[in-house]
Short mmCIF file of C-alpha atoms and ligand atoms in Angstrom, two decimals:
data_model
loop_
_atom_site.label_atom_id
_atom_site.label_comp_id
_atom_site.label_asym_id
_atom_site.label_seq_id
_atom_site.Cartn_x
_atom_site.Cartn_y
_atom_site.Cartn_z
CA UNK A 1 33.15 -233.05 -148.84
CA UNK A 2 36.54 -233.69 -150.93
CA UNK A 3 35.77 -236.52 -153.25
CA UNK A 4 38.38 -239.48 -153.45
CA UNK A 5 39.65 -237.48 -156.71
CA UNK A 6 40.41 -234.32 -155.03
CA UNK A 7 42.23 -236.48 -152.48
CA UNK A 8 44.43 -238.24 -154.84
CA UNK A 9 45.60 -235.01 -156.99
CA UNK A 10 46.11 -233.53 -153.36
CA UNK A 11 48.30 -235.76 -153.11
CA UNK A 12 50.32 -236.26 -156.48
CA UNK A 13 50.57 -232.33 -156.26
CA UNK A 14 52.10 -232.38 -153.38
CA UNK A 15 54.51 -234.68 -154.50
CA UNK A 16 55.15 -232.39 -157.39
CA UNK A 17 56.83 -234.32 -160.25
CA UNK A 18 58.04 -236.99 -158.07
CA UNK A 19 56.24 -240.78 -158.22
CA UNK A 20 53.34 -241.63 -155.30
CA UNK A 21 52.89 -245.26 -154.64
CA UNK A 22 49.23 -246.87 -155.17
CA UNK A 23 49.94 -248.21 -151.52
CA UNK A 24 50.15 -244.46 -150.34
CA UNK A 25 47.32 -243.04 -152.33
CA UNK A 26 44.76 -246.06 -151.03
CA UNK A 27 46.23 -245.25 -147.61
CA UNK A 28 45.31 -241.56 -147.96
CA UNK A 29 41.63 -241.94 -149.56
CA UNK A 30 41.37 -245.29 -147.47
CA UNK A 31 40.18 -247.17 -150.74
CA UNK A 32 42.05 -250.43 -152.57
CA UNK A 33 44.62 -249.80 -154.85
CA UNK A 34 41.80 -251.50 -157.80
CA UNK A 35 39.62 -248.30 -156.05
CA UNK A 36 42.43 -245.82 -156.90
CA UNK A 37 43.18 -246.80 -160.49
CA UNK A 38 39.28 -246.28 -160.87
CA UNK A 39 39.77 -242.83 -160.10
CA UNK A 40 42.23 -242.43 -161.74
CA UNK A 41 40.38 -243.00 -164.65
CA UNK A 42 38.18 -240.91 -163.70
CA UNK A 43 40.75 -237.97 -163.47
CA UNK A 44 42.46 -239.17 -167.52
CA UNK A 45 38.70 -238.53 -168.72
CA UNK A 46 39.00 -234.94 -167.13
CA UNK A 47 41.93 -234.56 -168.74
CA UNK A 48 44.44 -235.33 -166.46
CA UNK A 49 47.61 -237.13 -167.70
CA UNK A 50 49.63 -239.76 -165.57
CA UNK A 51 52.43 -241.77 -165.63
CA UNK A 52 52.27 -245.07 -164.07
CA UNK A 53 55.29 -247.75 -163.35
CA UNK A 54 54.49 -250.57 -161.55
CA UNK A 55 57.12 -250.61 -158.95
CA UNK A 56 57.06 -246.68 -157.96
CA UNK A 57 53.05 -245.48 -158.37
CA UNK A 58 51.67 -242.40 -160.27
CA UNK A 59 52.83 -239.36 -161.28
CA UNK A 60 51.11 -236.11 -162.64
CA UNK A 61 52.40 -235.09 -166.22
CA UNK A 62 49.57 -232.95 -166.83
CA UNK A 63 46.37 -231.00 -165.80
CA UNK A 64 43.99 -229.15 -167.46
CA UNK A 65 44.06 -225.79 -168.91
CA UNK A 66 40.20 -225.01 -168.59
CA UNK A 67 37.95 -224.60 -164.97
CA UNK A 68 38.72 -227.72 -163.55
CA UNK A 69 36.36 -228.20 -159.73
CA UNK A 70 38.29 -230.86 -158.54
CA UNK A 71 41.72 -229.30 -159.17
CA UNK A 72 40.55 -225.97 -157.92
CA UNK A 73 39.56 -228.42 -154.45
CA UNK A 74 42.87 -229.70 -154.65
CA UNK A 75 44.63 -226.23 -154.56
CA UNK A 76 42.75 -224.92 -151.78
CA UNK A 77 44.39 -224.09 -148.52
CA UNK A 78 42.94 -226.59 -145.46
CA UNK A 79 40.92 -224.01 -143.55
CA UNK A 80 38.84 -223.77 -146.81
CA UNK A 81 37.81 -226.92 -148.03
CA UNK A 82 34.05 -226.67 -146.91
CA UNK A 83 33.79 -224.66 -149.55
CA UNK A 84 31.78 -226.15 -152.44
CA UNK A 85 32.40 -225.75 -156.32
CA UNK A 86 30.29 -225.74 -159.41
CA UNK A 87 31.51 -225.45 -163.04
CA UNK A 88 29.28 -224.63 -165.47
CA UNK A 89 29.99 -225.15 -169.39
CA UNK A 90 27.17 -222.56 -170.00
CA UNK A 91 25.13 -220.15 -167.73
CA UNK A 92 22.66 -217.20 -168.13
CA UNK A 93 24.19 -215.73 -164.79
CA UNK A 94 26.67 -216.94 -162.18
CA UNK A 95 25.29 -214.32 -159.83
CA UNK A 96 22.01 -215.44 -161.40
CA UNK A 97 22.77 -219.31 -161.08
CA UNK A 98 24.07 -218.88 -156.98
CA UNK A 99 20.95 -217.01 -156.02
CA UNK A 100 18.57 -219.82 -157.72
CA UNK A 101 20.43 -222.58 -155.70
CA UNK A 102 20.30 -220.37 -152.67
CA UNK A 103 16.35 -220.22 -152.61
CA UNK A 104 16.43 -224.08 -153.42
CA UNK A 105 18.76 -224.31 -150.55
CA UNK A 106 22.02 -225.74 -151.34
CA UNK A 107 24.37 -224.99 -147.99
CA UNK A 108 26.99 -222.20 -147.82
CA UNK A 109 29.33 -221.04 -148.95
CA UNK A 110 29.33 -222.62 -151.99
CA UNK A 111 30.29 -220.73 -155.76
CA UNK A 112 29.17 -220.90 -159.02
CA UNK A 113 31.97 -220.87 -161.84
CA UNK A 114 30.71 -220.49 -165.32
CA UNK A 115 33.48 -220.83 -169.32
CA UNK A 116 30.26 -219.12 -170.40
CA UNK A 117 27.77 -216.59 -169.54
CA UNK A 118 24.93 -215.69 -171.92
CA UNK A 119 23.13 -213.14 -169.16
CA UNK A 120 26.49 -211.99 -167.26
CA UNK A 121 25.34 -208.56 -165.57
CA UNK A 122 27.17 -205.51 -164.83
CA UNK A 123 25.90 -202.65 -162.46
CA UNK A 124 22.46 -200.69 -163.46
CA UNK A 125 21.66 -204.04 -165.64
CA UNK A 126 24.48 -203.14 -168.05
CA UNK A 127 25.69 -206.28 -170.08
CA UNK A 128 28.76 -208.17 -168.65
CA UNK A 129 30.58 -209.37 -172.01
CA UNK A 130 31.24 -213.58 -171.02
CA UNK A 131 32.89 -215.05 -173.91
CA UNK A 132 34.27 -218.65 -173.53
CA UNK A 133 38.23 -217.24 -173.59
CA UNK A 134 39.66 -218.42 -170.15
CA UNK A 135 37.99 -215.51 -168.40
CA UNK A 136 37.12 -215.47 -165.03
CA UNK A 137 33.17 -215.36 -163.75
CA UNK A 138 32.70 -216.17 -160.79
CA UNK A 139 30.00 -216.31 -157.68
CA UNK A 140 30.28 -216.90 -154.33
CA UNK A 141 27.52 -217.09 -152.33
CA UNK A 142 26.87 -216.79 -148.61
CA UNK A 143 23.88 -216.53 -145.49
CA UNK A 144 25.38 -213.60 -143.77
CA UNK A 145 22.71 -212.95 -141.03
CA UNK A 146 23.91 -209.27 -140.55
CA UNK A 147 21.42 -206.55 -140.65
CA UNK A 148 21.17 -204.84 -144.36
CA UNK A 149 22.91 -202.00 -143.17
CA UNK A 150 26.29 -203.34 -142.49
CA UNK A 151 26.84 -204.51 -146.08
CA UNK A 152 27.37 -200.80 -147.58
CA UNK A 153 30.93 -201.11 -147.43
CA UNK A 154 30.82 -204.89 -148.39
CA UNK A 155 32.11 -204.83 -152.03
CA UNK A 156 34.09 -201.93 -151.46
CA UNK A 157 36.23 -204.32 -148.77
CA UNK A 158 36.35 -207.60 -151.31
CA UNK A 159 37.34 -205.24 -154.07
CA UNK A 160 40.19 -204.16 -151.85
CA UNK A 161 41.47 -208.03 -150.67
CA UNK A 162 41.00 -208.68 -154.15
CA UNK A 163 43.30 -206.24 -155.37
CA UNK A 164 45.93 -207.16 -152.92
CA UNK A 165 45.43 -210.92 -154.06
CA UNK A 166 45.78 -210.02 -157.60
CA UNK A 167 48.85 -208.06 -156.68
CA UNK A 168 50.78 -211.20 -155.64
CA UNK A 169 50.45 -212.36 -158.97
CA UNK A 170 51.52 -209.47 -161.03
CA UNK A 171 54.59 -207.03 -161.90
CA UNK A 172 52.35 -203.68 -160.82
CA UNK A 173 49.74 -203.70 -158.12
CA UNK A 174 45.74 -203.18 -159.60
CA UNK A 175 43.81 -200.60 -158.54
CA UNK A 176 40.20 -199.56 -157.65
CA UNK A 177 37.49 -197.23 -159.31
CA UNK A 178 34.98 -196.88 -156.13
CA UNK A 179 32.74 -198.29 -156.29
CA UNK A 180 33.28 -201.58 -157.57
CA UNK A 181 36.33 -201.35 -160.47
CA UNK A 182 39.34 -203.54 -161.13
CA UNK A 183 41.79 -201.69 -163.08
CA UNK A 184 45.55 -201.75 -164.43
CA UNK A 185 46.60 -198.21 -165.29
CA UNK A 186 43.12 -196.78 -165.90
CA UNK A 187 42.14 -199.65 -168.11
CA UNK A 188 39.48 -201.71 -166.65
CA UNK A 189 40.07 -205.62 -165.79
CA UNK A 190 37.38 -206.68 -163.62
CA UNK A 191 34.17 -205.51 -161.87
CA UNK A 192 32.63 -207.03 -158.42
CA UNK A 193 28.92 -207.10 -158.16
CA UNK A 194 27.02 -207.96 -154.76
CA UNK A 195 23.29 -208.97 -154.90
CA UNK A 196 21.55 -209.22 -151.70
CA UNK A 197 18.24 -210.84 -150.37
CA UNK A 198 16.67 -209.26 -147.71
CA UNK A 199 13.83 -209.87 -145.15
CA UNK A 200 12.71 -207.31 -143.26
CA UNK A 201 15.31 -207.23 -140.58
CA UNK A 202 18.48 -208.83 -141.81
CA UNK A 203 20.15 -210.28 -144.70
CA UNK A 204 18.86 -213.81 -145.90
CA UNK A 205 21.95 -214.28 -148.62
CA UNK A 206 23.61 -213.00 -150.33
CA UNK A 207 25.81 -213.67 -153.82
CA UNK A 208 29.16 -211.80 -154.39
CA UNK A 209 30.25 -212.26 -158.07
CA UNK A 210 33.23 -211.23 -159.94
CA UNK A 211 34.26 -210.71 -163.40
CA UNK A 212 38.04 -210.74 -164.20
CA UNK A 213 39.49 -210.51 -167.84
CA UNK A 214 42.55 -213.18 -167.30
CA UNK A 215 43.22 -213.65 -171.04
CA UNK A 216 43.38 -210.86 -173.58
CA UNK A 217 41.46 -212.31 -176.75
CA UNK A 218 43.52 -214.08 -179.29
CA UNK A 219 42.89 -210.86 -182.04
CA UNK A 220 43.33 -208.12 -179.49
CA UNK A 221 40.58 -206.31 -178.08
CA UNK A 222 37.22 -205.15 -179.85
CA UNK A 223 38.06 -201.54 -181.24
CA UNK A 224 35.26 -200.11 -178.49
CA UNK A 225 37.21 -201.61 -176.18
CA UNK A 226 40.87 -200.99 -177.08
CA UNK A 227 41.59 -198.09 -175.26
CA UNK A 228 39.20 -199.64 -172.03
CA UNK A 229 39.74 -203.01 -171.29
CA UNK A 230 43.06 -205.20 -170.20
CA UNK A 231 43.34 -208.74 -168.52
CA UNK A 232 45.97 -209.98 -166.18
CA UNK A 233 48.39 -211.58 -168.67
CA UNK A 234 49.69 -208.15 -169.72
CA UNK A 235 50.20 -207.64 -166.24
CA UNK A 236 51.36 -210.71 -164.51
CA UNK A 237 54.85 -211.94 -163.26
CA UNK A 238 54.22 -215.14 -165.10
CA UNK A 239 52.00 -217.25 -166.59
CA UNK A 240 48.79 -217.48 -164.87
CA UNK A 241 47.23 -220.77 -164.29
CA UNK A 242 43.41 -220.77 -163.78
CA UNK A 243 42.85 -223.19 -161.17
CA UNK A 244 45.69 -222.39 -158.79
CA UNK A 245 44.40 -218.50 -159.61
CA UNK A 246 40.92 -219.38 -158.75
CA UNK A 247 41.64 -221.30 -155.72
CA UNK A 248 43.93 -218.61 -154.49
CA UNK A 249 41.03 -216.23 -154.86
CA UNK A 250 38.66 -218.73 -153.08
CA UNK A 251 41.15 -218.68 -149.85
CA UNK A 252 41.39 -214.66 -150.11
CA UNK A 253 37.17 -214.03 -150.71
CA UNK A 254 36.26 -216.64 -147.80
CA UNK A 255 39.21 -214.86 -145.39
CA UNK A 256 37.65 -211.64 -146.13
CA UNK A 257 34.12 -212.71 -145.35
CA UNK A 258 34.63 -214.06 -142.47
CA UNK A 259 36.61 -211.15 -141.30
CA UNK A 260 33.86 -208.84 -142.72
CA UNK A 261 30.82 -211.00 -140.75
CA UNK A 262 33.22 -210.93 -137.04
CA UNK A 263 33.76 -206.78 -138.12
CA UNK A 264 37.33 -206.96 -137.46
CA UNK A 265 37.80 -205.59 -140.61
CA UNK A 266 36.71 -202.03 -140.25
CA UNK A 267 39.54 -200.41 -138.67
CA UNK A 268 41.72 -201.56 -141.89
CA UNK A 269 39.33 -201.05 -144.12
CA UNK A 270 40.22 -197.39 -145.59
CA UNK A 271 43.78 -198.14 -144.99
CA UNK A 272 43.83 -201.41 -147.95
CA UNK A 273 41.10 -199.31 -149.69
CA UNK A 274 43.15 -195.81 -149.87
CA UNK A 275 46.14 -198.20 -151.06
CA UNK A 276 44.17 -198.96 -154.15
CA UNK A 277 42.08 -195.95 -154.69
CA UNK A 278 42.57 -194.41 -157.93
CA UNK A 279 40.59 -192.23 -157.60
CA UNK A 280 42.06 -190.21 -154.43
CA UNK A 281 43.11 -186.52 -155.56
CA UNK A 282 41.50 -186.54 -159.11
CA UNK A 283 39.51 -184.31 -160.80
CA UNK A 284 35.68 -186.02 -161.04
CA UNK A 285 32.47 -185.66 -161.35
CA UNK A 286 29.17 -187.65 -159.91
CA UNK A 287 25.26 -187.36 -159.74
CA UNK A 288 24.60 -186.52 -156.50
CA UNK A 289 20.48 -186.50 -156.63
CA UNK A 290 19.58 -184.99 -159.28
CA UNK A 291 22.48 -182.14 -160.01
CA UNK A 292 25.83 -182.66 -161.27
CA UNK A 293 28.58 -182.37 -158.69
CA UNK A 294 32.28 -181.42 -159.74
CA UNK A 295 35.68 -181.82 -156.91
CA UNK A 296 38.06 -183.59 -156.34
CA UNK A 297 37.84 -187.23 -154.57
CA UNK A 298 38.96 -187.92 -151.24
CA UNK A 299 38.53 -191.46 -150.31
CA UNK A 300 35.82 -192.98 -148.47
CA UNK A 301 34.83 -193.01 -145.19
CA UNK A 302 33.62 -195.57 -142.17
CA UNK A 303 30.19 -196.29 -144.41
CA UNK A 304 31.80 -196.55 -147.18
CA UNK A 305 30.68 -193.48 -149.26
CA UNK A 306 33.35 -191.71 -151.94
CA UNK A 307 33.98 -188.50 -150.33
CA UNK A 308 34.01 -185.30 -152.85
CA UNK A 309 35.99 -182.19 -152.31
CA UNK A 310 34.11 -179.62 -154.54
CA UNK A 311 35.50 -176.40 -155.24
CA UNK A 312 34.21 -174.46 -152.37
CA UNK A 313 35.71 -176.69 -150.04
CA UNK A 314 32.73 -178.88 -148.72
CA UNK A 315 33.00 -182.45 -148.71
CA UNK A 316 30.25 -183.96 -150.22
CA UNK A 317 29.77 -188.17 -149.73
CA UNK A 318 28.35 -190.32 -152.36
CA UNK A 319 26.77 -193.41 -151.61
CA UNK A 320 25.80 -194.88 -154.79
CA UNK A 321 26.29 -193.88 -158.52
CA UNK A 322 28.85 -193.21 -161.16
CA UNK A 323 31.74 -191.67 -161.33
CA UNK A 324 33.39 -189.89 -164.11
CA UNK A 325 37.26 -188.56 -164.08
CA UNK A 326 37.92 -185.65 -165.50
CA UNK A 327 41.46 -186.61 -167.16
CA UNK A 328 40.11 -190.08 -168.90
CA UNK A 329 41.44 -192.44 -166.76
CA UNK A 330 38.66 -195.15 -168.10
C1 BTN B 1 30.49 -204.28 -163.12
O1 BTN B 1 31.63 -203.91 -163.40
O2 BTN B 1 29.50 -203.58 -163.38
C2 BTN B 1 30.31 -205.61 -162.43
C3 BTN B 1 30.51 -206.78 -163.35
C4 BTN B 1 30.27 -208.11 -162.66
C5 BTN B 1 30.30 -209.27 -163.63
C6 BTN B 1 30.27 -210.59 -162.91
S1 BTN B 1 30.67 -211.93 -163.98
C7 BTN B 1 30.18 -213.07 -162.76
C8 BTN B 1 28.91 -212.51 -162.14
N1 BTN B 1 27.76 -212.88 -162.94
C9 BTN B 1 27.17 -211.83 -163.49
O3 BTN B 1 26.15 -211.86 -164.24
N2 BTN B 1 27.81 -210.70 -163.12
C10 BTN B 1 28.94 -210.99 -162.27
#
């Protein structure tokens, strides 16, 4: 449902810079002009800026800088707007926060937006650092109805739309660390992690959250993380603004679900994945049970699994674990 906000800044964005009548925008949200001004209101105390002349309408003069729901709604393309969006000041968990409205219900596909996360969650439980700087975390969520087995290669396809997404906004393409890295030359920007409930049979949700470092922090990077972490500002063509980001990523994550849930995506799937991989050709080493296994990596195959070259020539396949590169690359 797009709220008679949403409708208006559709609207006055589309209009750019250029005045919109109050005639027009009542027309549009079929409300009275007295009805628009309300909102309009409404938008100022969200921090939204307008012009106003009598004779010529509205105009937008600014919009916020911070998570904004009802701009991010505004942004999004038209096959996407039954998508619903919550933004949280403060949260122990996105991923955390979508799964508790999923048991209580709340329809799909809906996402959770936090400034803040005081739990955020990384894989094997490892802490997801969520400081209130502009970052991004993020969770969709979703009722898949696929059987559990089909989602091995789930995050492993998101990670790769993402990465061509995130391309479009910057000077050098990301790339991914299977299972579930973001990174700009080996420095990590973002991570993915999936959460799934499952009955006995098939999938009953399921909540796909992402972390992305969009800012770098005002001092520079924490001396731990110096030589580890980046954001997309160091690498992006220009400026990135939040909410057209975030809606941008909305329209690429719902694309790629759907495509995912029909399974037209599997033929293309190693393709976008091996034009990511970092990995492909290095020097690495992974747990495989309980003995350490050394190669070189080779992709991943149809179920998703990094493939491992070791030294006598057998190809190994990894479906879960860690990876570690020889040459440092994170
Ligand atoms: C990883 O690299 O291990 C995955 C990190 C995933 C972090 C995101 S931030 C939004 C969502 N909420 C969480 O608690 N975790 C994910």
């Amino acid at each position: 449902m797009n709220t008679p906000e949403t409708l208006i800044l559709r609207e006055l964005l589309a209009h750019e810079d250029r005045f919109v009548s109050g005639t027009l925008l009542a027309a549009k949200a079929k409300m009275s002009r007295v009805a628009i001004w309300q909102h309009m209101e409404k938008l100022r105390a969200q921090g939204f800026e307008f012009e106003a002349v009598r004779s010529r309408g509205y105009r937008l003069t600014a919009k916020p800088g911070e998570l904004n729901a009802t701009l991010i709604k505004a942004y999004l393309p038209l096959r996407d707007r039954g998508l619903t969006i919550t933004v949280l000041d403060e949260v122990d968990s996105t991923n955390d926060e979508a799964a508790r409205e999923l048991a209580a219900g709340r329809s799909v596909p809906f996402l959770v937006l936090a400034r803040r996360q005081t739990g955020g969650r990384g894989r094997f439980g490892r802490r997801w650092l969520s400081e209130p700087n502009g970052n991004l975390y993020a969770s969709f969520a979703f009722r898949p109805k696929v059987e559990p087995v089909r989602m091995q290669t789930f995050t492993l396809w998101m990670g790769a739309n993402l990465c061509d997404l995130i391309a479009n906004f910057c000077r050098v393409a990301p790339g991914l660390k299977w299972p579930n890295d973001l990174l700009f030359s080996g420095r990590k920007a973002g991570g993915m992690l999936t959460e799934a409930r499952i009955d006995s049979d098939q999938i009953r949700d399921l909540v796909f959250g992402l972390g992305l470092n969009l800012r770098t922090p005002p001092g520079g990077w924490p001396e731990e993380l110096s030589t580890r972490a980046t954001a997309l500002d160091a690498h992006a063509a220009e400026p990135v603004e939040v909410n057209k980001f975030t809606a941008a990523l909305c329209g690429r994550v719902l694309l790629a679900y759907e495509r995912f849930i029909r399974g037209d995506h599997a033929d293309v799937l190693a393709d976008l994945w091996n034009r990511h991989d970092v990995l492909r050709g290095e020097r690495i080493s992974a747990l495989h049970g309980a003995h350490r296994i050394t190669g070189t990596a080779a992709g991943i195959d149809e179920e998703g699994c990094l493939l491992l070259r070791t030294d006598r020539g057998r190809v190994e396949r990894l479906r879960a674990g860690e990876v570690t590169l020889e040459k440092r690359l994170i």
